[in-house]
Amino acid sequence: MRSYSLLASAKINLYLEIIGDRLDGYHELAMVLQSIDLVDRIDLRAIGTDTIRVRCDHPQVPPDKNNLAYRAADLLAKQFPDALAKYGGVEIAIHKQIPVAAGLAGGSANAAAVLVGMDLLWQLGLTQSELQELGGTLGSDVPFCIAGGTALATGRGDQLSPMPDCGPLYVVLAKFRNLSISTAWSYQTYRQQFSSSYCAPEDLDCRRERLHSGPMVGAIAQKDRSKIGQLLHNDLEKVALPVYPQVLQLREAFDSAGVLGTMMSGSGPTVFALAESQERAEEVQERVKSAIASPDLDFWVTKFSNTGIRIVSDGN
Ligand code: C5P
């Protein structure tokens, strides 16, 4: 096969708790991650030369080493030089629907699709866990983006325990178009403000005591949608809400629209709300749209998804 098209799902964080420091300088986390049906399409095509080419229809996405999708292809080229010599380089075309720098793991999802697609294109025969291990070296969210669905993520976010599908739940997402928040800034600021309460890397008792993800895990196992809504949590809101009034405004507007629950996703600035039906989600969208009435506000209505990467065509 000389080309593949894949769909890569965005994720939201139903739960994000910062436990403490890690020896590698990252934060020890407990998260519940959920794939949603908002996808980018990634087209991969074998090209005659030994180069990696990236193009994207979104002006903010760089075509070079700053793009996680490029780095994913580069990683495989370095790990598997024989495959590069045999099959040649690859052209990666990214068709963006997932907003960029939004807390929805769009870049990680693109890298995940490149790993899955190039494994097929180069006939590497890697297992999902081998792909996830490679993905983990590119970014903390990449292993989850490969697996998709619902998962408890610990460590720096890359240690995954799959969780049961919690049934159909609808999601409204809103983001101010020109607002982005750097993930590194969020964690750094959190460290500056809250590191006195961090668990030390070797203090396992402290880590066990600090974990509060149990009730959310239970609510998902019971498919209790109102409880899932009530238990949404994200420690990074503590640094984002005071600095970005637009995020706070969205949180409050969703709250007033009578949703199952609302939260900032990841390091933001996207805010999501959960609703029990598509109709209800669309109603919430309209309410928040008219409450805020800003031409700079983008919305998406979507639903939970149980897949990370889907192969939609394997052309020649
Ligand atoms: O892993 P990723 O490249 O997505 O992380 C982006 C940044 O977020 C890191 O450079 C780090 O500053 C912060 N981070 C962290 N702890 C984590 C995950 C991310 O401090 N568990």
mmCIF file of C-alpha atoms and ligand atoms in Angstrom:
data_model
loop_
_atom_site.group_PDB
_atom_site.id
_atom_site.type_symbol
_atom_site.label_atom_id
_atom_site.label_comp_id
_atom_site.label_asym_id
_atom_site.label_seq_id
_atom_site.Cartn_x
_atom_site.Cartn_y
_atom_site.Cartn_z
ATOM 1 C CA MET A 1 0.000 0.000 0.000
ATOM 2 C CA ARG A 2 1.364 3.410 -0.963
ATOM 3 C CA SER A 3 -1.042 5.673 0.950
ATOM 4 C CA TYR A 4 -3.281 5.717 3.999
ATOM 5 C CA SER A 5 -5.894 8.127 5.359
ATOM 6 C CA LEU A 6 -6.546 8.134 9.069
ATOM 7 C CA LEU A 7 -8.849 10.004 11.432
ATOM 8 C CA ALA A 8 -7.313 11.144 14.717
ATOM 9 C CA SER A 9 -9.602 11.985 17.656
ATOM 10 C CA ALA A 10 -9.247 14.907 20.046
ATOM 11 C CA LYS A 11 -9.465 14.248 23.784
ATOM 12 C CA ILE A 12 -10.951 16.008 26.775
ATOM 13 C CA ASN A 13 -9.892 15.609 30.397
ATOM 14 C CA LEU A 14 -12.790 14.515 32.575
ATOM 15 C CA TYR A 15 -10.380 14.618 35.486
ATOM 16 C CA LEU A 16 -6.893 16.103 35.943
ATOM 17 C CA GLU A 17 -5.206 16.026 39.315
ATOM 18 C CA ILE A 18 -1.618 17.088 39.955
ATOM 19 C CA ILE A 19 -0.079 14.850 42.578
ATOM 20 C CA GLY A 20 3.488 16.107 42.770
ATOM 21 C CA ASP A 21 6.975 16.060 41.357
ATOM 22 C CA ARG A 22 8.656 13.395 39.270
ATOM 23 C CA LEU A 23 12.362 12.717 39.003
ATOM 24 C CA ASP A 24 12.234 13.498 35.253
ATOM 25 C CA GLY A 25 11.039 17.061 35.981
ATOM 26 C CA TYR A 26 7.471 16.431 34.813
ATOM 27 C CA HIS A 27 4.437 16.334 37.106
ATOM 28 C CA GLU A 28 2.959 13.151 38.489
ATOM 29 C CA LEU A 29 -0.676 13.153 37.357
ATOM 30 C CA ALA A 30 -3.936 11.276 37.755
ATOM 31 C CA MET A 31 -6.215 11.922 34.795
ATOM 32 C CA VAL A 32 -9.310 10.494 33.188
ATOM 33 C CA LEU A 33 -9.025 11.014 29.443
ATOM 34 C CA GLN A 34 -11.874 10.725 26.981
ATOM 35 C CA SER A 35 -11.753 10.654 23.169
ATOM 36 C CA ILE A 36 -14.316 12.777 21.390
ATOM 37 C CA ASP A 37 -15.653 12.640 17.864
ATOM 38 C CA LEU A 38 -13.834 15.783 16.733
ATOM 39 C CA VAL A 39 -11.166 14.586 14.310
ATOM 40 C CA ASP A 40 -8.295 15.638 12.075
ATOM 41 C CA ARG A 41 -7.702 13.694 8.862
ATOM 42 C CA ILE A 42 -4.131 12.649 8.180
ATOM 43 C CA ASP A 43 -3.180 11.485 4.684
ATOM 44 C CA LEU A 44 0.104 9.608 4.399
ATOM 45 C CA ARG A 45 1.740 8.949 1.054
ATOM 46 C CA ALA A 46 4.990 7.195 0.239
ATOM 47 C CA ILE A 47 7.310 9.415 -1.789
ATOM 48 C CA GLY A 48 10.332 8.421 -3.807
ATOM 49 C CA THR A 49 12.946 10.399 -1.864
ATOM 50 C CA ASP A 50 14.060 9.761 1.711
ATOM 51 C CA THR A 51 12.539 12.976 3.064
ATOM 52 C CA ILE A 52 9.603 13.778 5.336
ATOM 53 C CA ARG A 53 7.237 16.447 4.069
ATOM 54 C CA VAL A 54 4.397 17.935 6.106
ATOM 55 C CA ARG A 55 1.632 20.237 4.943
ATOM 56 C CA CYS A 56 -1.382 21.439 6.834
ATOM 57 C CA ASP A 57 -4.417 23.521 5.913
ATOM 58 C CA HIS A 58 -4.163 25.476 9.190
ATOM 59 C CA PRO A 59 -1.799 28.495 9.139
ATOM 60 C CA GLN A 60 -0.692 28.018 12.767
ATOM 61 C CA VAL A 61 0.615 24.492 12.205
ATOM 62 C CA PRO A 62 4.315 24.498 11.220
ATOM 63 C CA PRO A 63 5.526 22.067 8.506
ATOM 64 C CA ASP A 64 8.843 21.371 10.283
ATOM 65 C CA LYS A 65 10.411 19.859 13.411
ATOM 66 C CA ASN A 66 8.134 21.993 15.587
ATOM 67 C CA ASN A 67 5.267 19.825 14.419
ATOM 68 C CA LEU A 68 4.730 16.692 16.490
ATOM 69 C CA ALA A 69 3.565 14.810 13.360
ATOM 70 C CA TYR A 70 6.894 15.589 11.675
ATOM 71 C CA ARG A 71 8.747 14.439 14.800
ATOM 72 C CA ALA A 72 6.773 11.179 14.827
ATOM 73 C CA ALA A 73 7.835 10.410 11.230
ATOM 74 C CA ASP A 74 11.413 11.450 11.970
ATOM 75 C CA LEU A 75 11.484 9.160 15.007
ATOM 76 C CA LEU A 76 10.395 6.154 12.927
ATOM 77 C CA ALA A 77 12.884 7.042 10.176
ATOM 78 C CA LYS A 78 15.699 7.044 12.762
ATOM 79 C CA GLN A 79 14.516 3.867 14.487
ATOM 80 C CA PHE A 80 13.918 1.959 11.236
ATOM 81 C CA PRO A 81 16.506 3.115 8.658
ATOM 82 C CA ASP A 82 16.038 -0.098 6.638
ATOM 83 C CA ALA A 83 12.344 0.659 6.178
ATOM 84 C CA LEU A 84 13.184 4.214 5.101
ATOM 85 C CA ALA A 85 15.643 2.809 2.551
ATOM 86 C CA LYS A 86 13.129 0.214 1.307
ATOM 87 C CA TYR A 87 9.913 2.267 1.199
ATOM 88 C CA GLY A 88 11.221 5.837 0.885
ATOM 89 C CA GLY A 89 10.065 8.970 2.684
ATOM 90 C CA VAL A 90 6.572 10.099 3.458
ATOM 91 C CA GLU A 91 4.331 13.047 2.722
ATOM 92 C CA ILE A 92 1.985 13.930 5.581
ATOM 93 C CA ALA A 93 -1.066 16.074 4.811
ATOM 94 C CA ILE A 94 -2.978 17.252 7.877
ATOM 95 C CA HIS A 95 -6.583 18.440 7.504
ATOM 96 C CA LYS A 96 -7.389 20.254 10.728
ATOM 97 C CA GLN A 97 -10.686 20.352 12.515
ATOM 98 C CA ILE A 98 -9.309 20.081 16.044
ATOM 99 C CA PRO A 99 -8.463 23.583 17.247
ATOM 100 C CA VAL A 100 -4.740 24.257 17.687
ATOM 101 C CA ALA A 101 -3.118 24.863 21.136
ATOM 102 C CA ALA A 102 -6.498 24.328 22.732
ATOM 103 C CA GLY A 103 -6.018 21.655 25.429
ATOM 104 C CA LEU A 104 -7.553 18.985 23.167
ATOM 105 C CA ALA A 105 -4.323 17.125 22.239
ATOM 106 C CA GLY A 106 -4.656 17.944 18.527
ATOM 107 C CA GLY A 107 -0.878 17.810 17.917
ATOM 108 C CA SER A 108 -0.562 14.572 19.883
ATOM 109 C CA ALA A 109 -3.457 13.040 17.921
ATOM 110 C CA ASN A 110 -1.701 13.920 14.647
ATOM 111 C CA ALA A 111 1.542 12.311 15.867
ATOM 112 C CA ALA A 112 -0.416 9.224 16.967
ATOM 113 C CA ALA A 113 -1.943 8.929 13.468
ATOM 114 C CA VAL A 114 1.487 9.233 11.842
ATOM 115 C CA LEU A 115 2.861 6.422 14.034
ATOM 116 C CA VAL A 116 -0.102 4.132 13.302
ATOM 117 C CA GLY A 117 -0.130 5.002 9.577
ATOM 118 C CA MET A 118 3.612 4.685 9.007
ATOM 119 C CA ASP A 119 3.624 1.348 10.801
ATOM 120 C CA LEU A 120 1.246 0.202 8.041
ATOM 121 C CA LEU A 121 2.945 2.063 5.180
ATOM 122 C CA TRP A 122 6.360 0.629 6.090
ATOM 123 C CA GLN A 123 4.937 -2.750 7.168
ATOM 124 C CA LEU A 124 6.767 -2.554 10.507
ATOM 125 C CA GLY A 125 4.306 -4.842 12.341
ATOM 126 C CA LEU A 126 4.615 -2.936 15.636
ATOM 127 C CA THR A 127 2.146 -3.736 18.433
ATOM 128 C CA GLN A 128 -0.060 -1.037 19.966
ATOM 129 C CA SER A 129 2.075 -0.981 23.095
ATOM 130 C CA GLU A 130 5.281 -0.619 21.039
ATOM 131 C CA LEU A 131 3.704 2.298 19.177
ATOM 132 C CA GLN A 132 2.619 3.806 22.500
ATOM 133 C CA GLU A 133 6.109 3.484 23.926
ATOM 134 C CA LEU A 134 7.535 5.346 20.924
ATOM 135 C CA GLY A 135 4.690 7.887 21.207
ATOM 136 C CA GLY A 136 5.489 8.537 24.861
ATOM 137 C CA THR A 137 8.911 9.872 23.861
ATOM 138 C CA LEU A 138 7.190 12.530 21.718
ATOM 139 C CA GLY A 139 4.623 13.786 24.243
ATOM 140 C CA SER A 140 2.665 12.673 27.304
ATOM 141 C CA ASP A 141 -0.709 12.522 25.492
ATOM 142 C CA VAL A 142 0.441 10.534 22.433
ATOM 143 C CA PRO A 143 0.027 7.037 23.987
ATOM 144 C CA PHE A 144 -3.595 7.833 24.879
ATOM 145 C CA CYS A 145 -4.279 9.279 21.427
ATOM 146 C CA ILE A 146 -3.169 5.954 19.897
ATOM 147 C CA ALA A 147 -5.503 3.916 22.138
ATOM 148 C CA GLY A 148 -8.462 6.314 22.457
ATOM 149 C CA GLY A 149 -11.705 5.619 24.311
ATOM 150 C CA THR A 150 -11.791 6.260 28.045
ATOM 151 C CA ALA A 151 -8.709 5.707 30.210
ATOM 152 C CA LEU A 152 -7.192 6.449 33.566
ATOM 153 C CA ALA A 153 -3.780 8.002 32.898
ATOM 154 C CA THR A 154 -1.103 8.161 35.572
ATOM 155 C CA GLY A 155 2.639 8.810 35.657
ATOM 156 C CA ARG A 156 3.224 11.827 33.460
ATOM 157 C CA GLY A 157 -0.014 10.962 31.673
ATOM 158 C CA ASP A 158 1.429 8.110 29.632
ATOM 159 C CA GLN A 159 0.617 5.123 31.882
ATOM 160 C CA LEU A 160 -2.827 4.013 30.766
ATOM 161 C CA SER A 161 -5.502 1.787 32.269
ATOM 162 C CA PRO A 162 -8.416 1.386 29.856
ATOM 163 C CA MET A 163 -11.830 2.124 31.357
ATOM 164 C CA PRO A 164 -15.283 0.994 30.254
ATOM 165 C CA ASP A 165 -17.208 3.013 27.707
ATOM 166 C CA CYS A 166 -19.544 5.242 29.721
ATOM 167 C CA GLY A 167 -22.299 5.290 27.105
ATOM 168 C CA PRO A 168 -23.396 8.104 24.800
ATOM 169 C CA LEU A 169 -22.591 11.534 26.173
ATOM 170 C CA TYR A 170 -22.646 14.732 24.157
ATOM 171 C CA VAL A 171 -20.098 17.494 24.392
ATOM 172 C CA VAL A 172 -20.239 21.206 23.616
ATOM 173 C CA LEU A 173 -16.833 22.822 23.232
ATOM 174 C CA ALA A 174 -16.153 26.540 23.133
ATOM 175 C CA LYS A 175 -12.944 28.445 22.555
ATOM 176 C CA PHE A 176 -12.053 32.060 21.924
ATOM 177 C CA ARG A 177 -10.393 31.978 18.499
ATOM 178 C CA ASN A 178 -7.291 34.022 19.261
ATOM 179 C CA LEU A 179 -6.661 32.717 22.738
ATOM 180 C CA SER A 180 -4.140 29.981 23.432
ATOM 181 C CA ILE A 181 -2.463 28.835 26.641
ATOM 182 C CA SER A 182 0.930 27.170 26.704
ATOM 183 C CA THR A 183 0.940 23.806 28.479
ATOM 184 C CA ALA A 184 4.453 24.430 29.799
ATOM 185 C CA TRP A 185 3.323 27.816 31.218
ATOM 186 C CA SER A 186 0.334 26.189 32.966
ATOM 187 C CA TYR A 187 2.396 23.532 34.723
ATOM 188 C CA GLN A 188 5.196 25.965 35.542
ATOM 189 C CA THR A 189 2.767 28.458 37.074
ATOM 190 C CA TYR A 190 1.039 25.681 38.996
ATOM 191 C CA ARG A 191 4.427 24.648 40.376
ATOM 192 C CA GLN A 192 5.215 28.230 41.430
ATOM 193 C CA GLN A 193 1.923 28.517 43.310
ATOM 194 C CA PHE A 194 1.309 25.048 44.716
ATOM 195 C CA SER A 195 4.594 23.128 44.951
ATOM 196 C CA SER A 196 4.552 23.360 48.775
ATOM 197 C CA SER A 197 1.734 20.782 48.727
ATOM 198 C CA TYR A 198 3.397 18.429 46.180
ATOM 199 C CA CYS A 199 4.195 14.836 47.072
ATOM 200 C CA ALA A 200 7.904 14.047 46.725
ATOM 201 C CA PRO A 201 8.706 11.525 43.932
ATOM 202 C CA GLU A 202 9.580 8.703 46.351
ATOM 203 C CA ASP A 203 6.725 9.312 48.817
ATOM 204 C CA LEU A 204 4.225 6.622 47.761
ATOM 205 C CA ASP A 205 2.025 7.060 50.876
ATOM 206 C CA CYS A 206 1.591 10.736 50.093
ATOM 207 C CA ARG A 207 0.659 9.855 46.500
ATOM 208 C CA ARG A 208 -1.927 7.299 47.606
ATOM 209 C CA GLU A 209 -3.482 9.728 50.107
ATOM 210 C CA ARG A 210 -3.611 12.571 47.604
ATOM 211 C CA LEU A 211 -5.437 10.635 44.881
ATOM 212 C CA HIS A 212 -9.083 11.641 44.536
ATOM 213 C CA SER A 213 -9.894 10.132 41.141
ATOM 214 C CA GLY A 214 -11.757 7.131 42.690
ATOM 215 C CA PRO A 215 -15.280 8.630 42.613
ATOM 216 C CA MET A 216 -14.941 9.633 38.924
ATOM 217 C CA VAL A 217 -13.651 6.160 38.048
ATOM 218 C CA GLY A 218 -16.664 4.709 39.924
ATOM 219 C CA ALA A 219 -19.142 7.028 38.183
ATOM 220 C CA ILE A 220 -17.818 5.942 34.786
ATOM 221 C CA ALA A 221 -18.009 2.245 35.736
ATOM 222 C CA GLN A 222 -21.653 2.826 36.765
ATOM 223 C CA LYS A 223 -22.350 4.879 33.607
ATOM 224 C CA ASP A 224 -23.809 7.523 35.943
ATOM 225 C CA ARG A 225 -23.869 10.526 33.639
ATOM 226 C CA SER A 226 -24.992 13.120 36.173
ATOM 227 C CA LYS A 227 -22.291 12.025 38.602
ATOM 228 C CA ILE A 228 -19.678 12.177 35.816
ATOM 229 C CA GLY A 229 -20.827 15.753 35.186
ATOM 230 C CA GLN A 230 -20.660 16.707 38.857
ATOM 231 C CA LEU A 231 -17.228 15.137 39.396
ATOM 232 C CA LEU A 232 -15.414 16.882 36.510
ATOM 233 C CA HIS A 233 -12.176 18.295 37.865
ATOM 234 C CA ASN A 234 -9.065 20.029 36.548
ATOM 235 C CA ASP A 235 -6.329 21.380 38.848
ATOM 236 C CA LEU A 236 -4.974 23.542 36.001
ATOM 237 C CA GLU A 237 -8.101 25.702 36.222
ATOM 238 C CA LYS A 238 -6.560 27.141 39.398
ATOM 239 C CA VAL A 239 -3.913 28.888 37.312
ATOM 240 C CA ALA A 240 -5.917 29.565 34.144
ATOM 241 C CA LEU A 241 -9.137 31.076 35.536
ATOM 242 C CA PRO A 242 -7.509 33.984 37.428
ATOM 243 C CA VAL A 243 -5.337 34.958 34.432
ATOM 244 C CA TYR A 244 -7.753 34.332 31.535
ATOM 245 C CA PRO A 245 -11.136 35.950 32.262
ATOM 246 C CA GLN A 246 -12.474 34.596 28.944
ATOM 247 C CA VAL A 247 -12.119 31.032 30.253
ATOM 248 C CA LEU A 248 -13.928 31.958 33.472
ATOM 249 C CA GLN A 249 -16.658 33.661 31.430
ATOM 250 C CA LEU A 250 -17.202 30.473 29.409
ATOM 251 C CA ARG A 251 -17.263 28.308 32.539
ATOM 252 C CA GLU A 252 -19.907 30.539 34.094
ATOM 253 C CA ALA A 253 -21.981 30.735 30.915
ATOM 254 C CA PHE A 254 -22.024 26.920 30.564
ATOM 255 C CA ASP A 255 -22.912 26.573 34.267
ATOM 256 C CA SER A 256 -25.885 28.905 33.813
ATOM 257 C CA ALA A 257 -27.042 26.943 30.755
ATOM 258 C CA GLY A 258 -27.929 23.978 32.987
ATOM 259 C CA VAL A 259 -25.455 21.335 31.783
ATOM 260 C CA LEU A 260 -24.474 18.015 33.390
ATOM 261 C CA GLY A 261 -21.082 19.566 34.111
ATOM 262 C CA THR A 262 -18.499 21.921 32.642
ATOM 263 C CA MET A 263 -14.706 22.165 32.845
ATOM 264 C CA MET A 264 -11.641 23.521 31.073
ATOM 265 C CA SER A 265 -9.922 20.761 29.088
ATOM 266 C CA GLY A 266 -6.235 20.032 29.805
ATOM 267 C CA SER A 267 -4.221 23.225 29.983
ATOM 268 C CA GLY A 268 -7.006 25.086 28.178
ATOM 269 C CA PRO A 269 -8.274 27.408 26.935
ATOM 270 C CA THR A 270 -11.098 25.240 25.510
ATOM 271 C CA VAL A 271 -14.036 24.817 27.885
ATOM 272 C CA PHE A 272 -16.415 21.890 27.448
ATOM 273 C CA ALA A 273 -19.801 20.979 28.848
ATOM 274 C CA LEU A 274 -21.553 17.612 28.938
ATOM 275 C CA ALA A 275 -25.145 17.094 27.873
ATOM 276 C CA GLU A 276 -27.388 14.009 27.742
ATOM 277 C CA SER A 277 -28.503 14.412 24.125
ATOM 278 C CA GLN A 278 -27.488 16.061 20.866
ATOM 279 C CA GLU A 279 -30.575 18.333 21.032
ATOM 280 C CA ARG A 280 -29.704 19.429 24.556
ATOM 281 C CA ALA A 281 -26.063 20.063 23.515
ATOM 282 C CA GLU A 282 -27.242 22.237 20.617
ATOM 283 C CA GLU A 283 -29.587 24.155 22.940
ATOM 284 C CA VAL A 284 -26.690 24.787 25.359
ATOM 285 C CA GLN A 285 -24.532 25.996 22.474
ATOM 286 C CA GLU A 286 -27.224 28.511 21.443
ATOM 287 C CA ARG A 287 -27.666 29.756 25.010
ATOM 288 C CA VAL A 288 -23.944 30.324 25.573
ATOM 289 C CA LYS A 289 -23.612 31.889 22.120
ATOM 290 C CA SER A 290 -26.257 34.485 22.893
ATOM 291 C CA ALA A 291 -25.088 34.997 26.507
ATOM 292 C CA ILE A 292 -21.547 35.899 25.397
ATOM 293 C CA ALA A 293 -22.344 37.228 21.904
ATOM 294 C CA SER A 294 -18.731 37.442 20.714
ATOM 295 C CA PRO A 295 -17.727 37.116 17.042
ATOM 296 C CA ASP A 296 -14.450 35.540 18.262
ATOM 297 C CA LEU A 297 -16.020 32.541 19.915
ATOM 298 C CA ASP A 298 -15.993 29.135 18.167
ATOM 299 C CA PHE A 299 -18.235 26.202 19.100
ATOM 300 C CA TRP A 300 -18.304 22.501 18.360
ATOM 301 C CA VAL A 301 -20.990 19.980 19.261
ATOM 302 C CA THR A 302 -19.756 16.406 19.354
ATOM 303 C CA LYS A 303 -19.937 13.220 21.396
ATOM 304 C CA PHE A 304 -17.769 10.738 23.285
ATOM 305 C CA SER A 305 -15.890 8.367 21.015
ATOM 306 C CA ASN A 306 -14.400 4.969 21.748
ATOM 307 C CA THR A 307 -11.598 5.200 19.196
ATOM 308 C CA GLY A 308 -8.285 7.039 19.016
ATOM 309 C CA ILE A 309 -7.137 6.444 15.435
ATOM 310 C CA ARG A 310 -9.345 5.125 12.632
ATOM 311 C CA ILE A 311 -8.025 4.030 9.244
ATOM 312 C CA VAL A 312 -10.491 5.303 6.657
ATOM 313 C CA SER A 313 -8.754 4.361 3.440
ATOM 314 C CA ASP A 314 -5.752 2.437 2.284
ATOM 315 C CA GLY A 315 -5.266 3.495 -1.293
ATOM 316 C CA ASN A 316 -2.419 2.623 -3.623
HETATM 317 O O1 C5P B 1 4.580 15.924 27.373
HETATM 318 P P1 C5P B 1 4.248 17.211 26.714
HETATM 319 O O2 C5P B 1 5.306 17.621 25.725
HETATM 320 O O3 C5P B 1 2.889 17.267 26.133
HETATM 321 O O4 C5P B 1 4.273 18.305 27.868
HETATM 322 C C1 C5P B 1 4.307 19.691 27.610
HETATM 323 C C2 C5P B 1 4.797 20.416 28.860
HETATM 324 O O5 C5P B 1 3.839 20.262 29.913
HETATM 325 C C3 C5P B 1 6.095 19.854 29.436
HETATM 326 O O6 C5P B 1 7.196 20.509 28.886
HETATM 327 C C4 C5P B 1 5.961 20.169 30.899
HETATM 328 O O7 C5P B 1 6.316 21.506 31.126
HETATM 329 C C5 C5P B 1 4.464 20.075 31.157
HETATM 330 N N1 C5P B 1 4.049 18.768 31.743
HETATM 331 C C6 C5P B 1 4.351 18.469 33.056
HETATM 332 N N2 C5P B 1 3.963 17.270 33.576
HETATM 333 C C7 C5P B 1 3.284 16.383 32.822
HETATM 334 C C8 C5P B 1 2.954 16.671 31.484
HETATM 335 C C9 C5P B 1 3.354 17.875 30.967
HETATM 336 O O8 C5P B 1 4.965 19.266 33.770
HETATM 337 N N3 C5P B 1 2.922 15.222 33.375
#
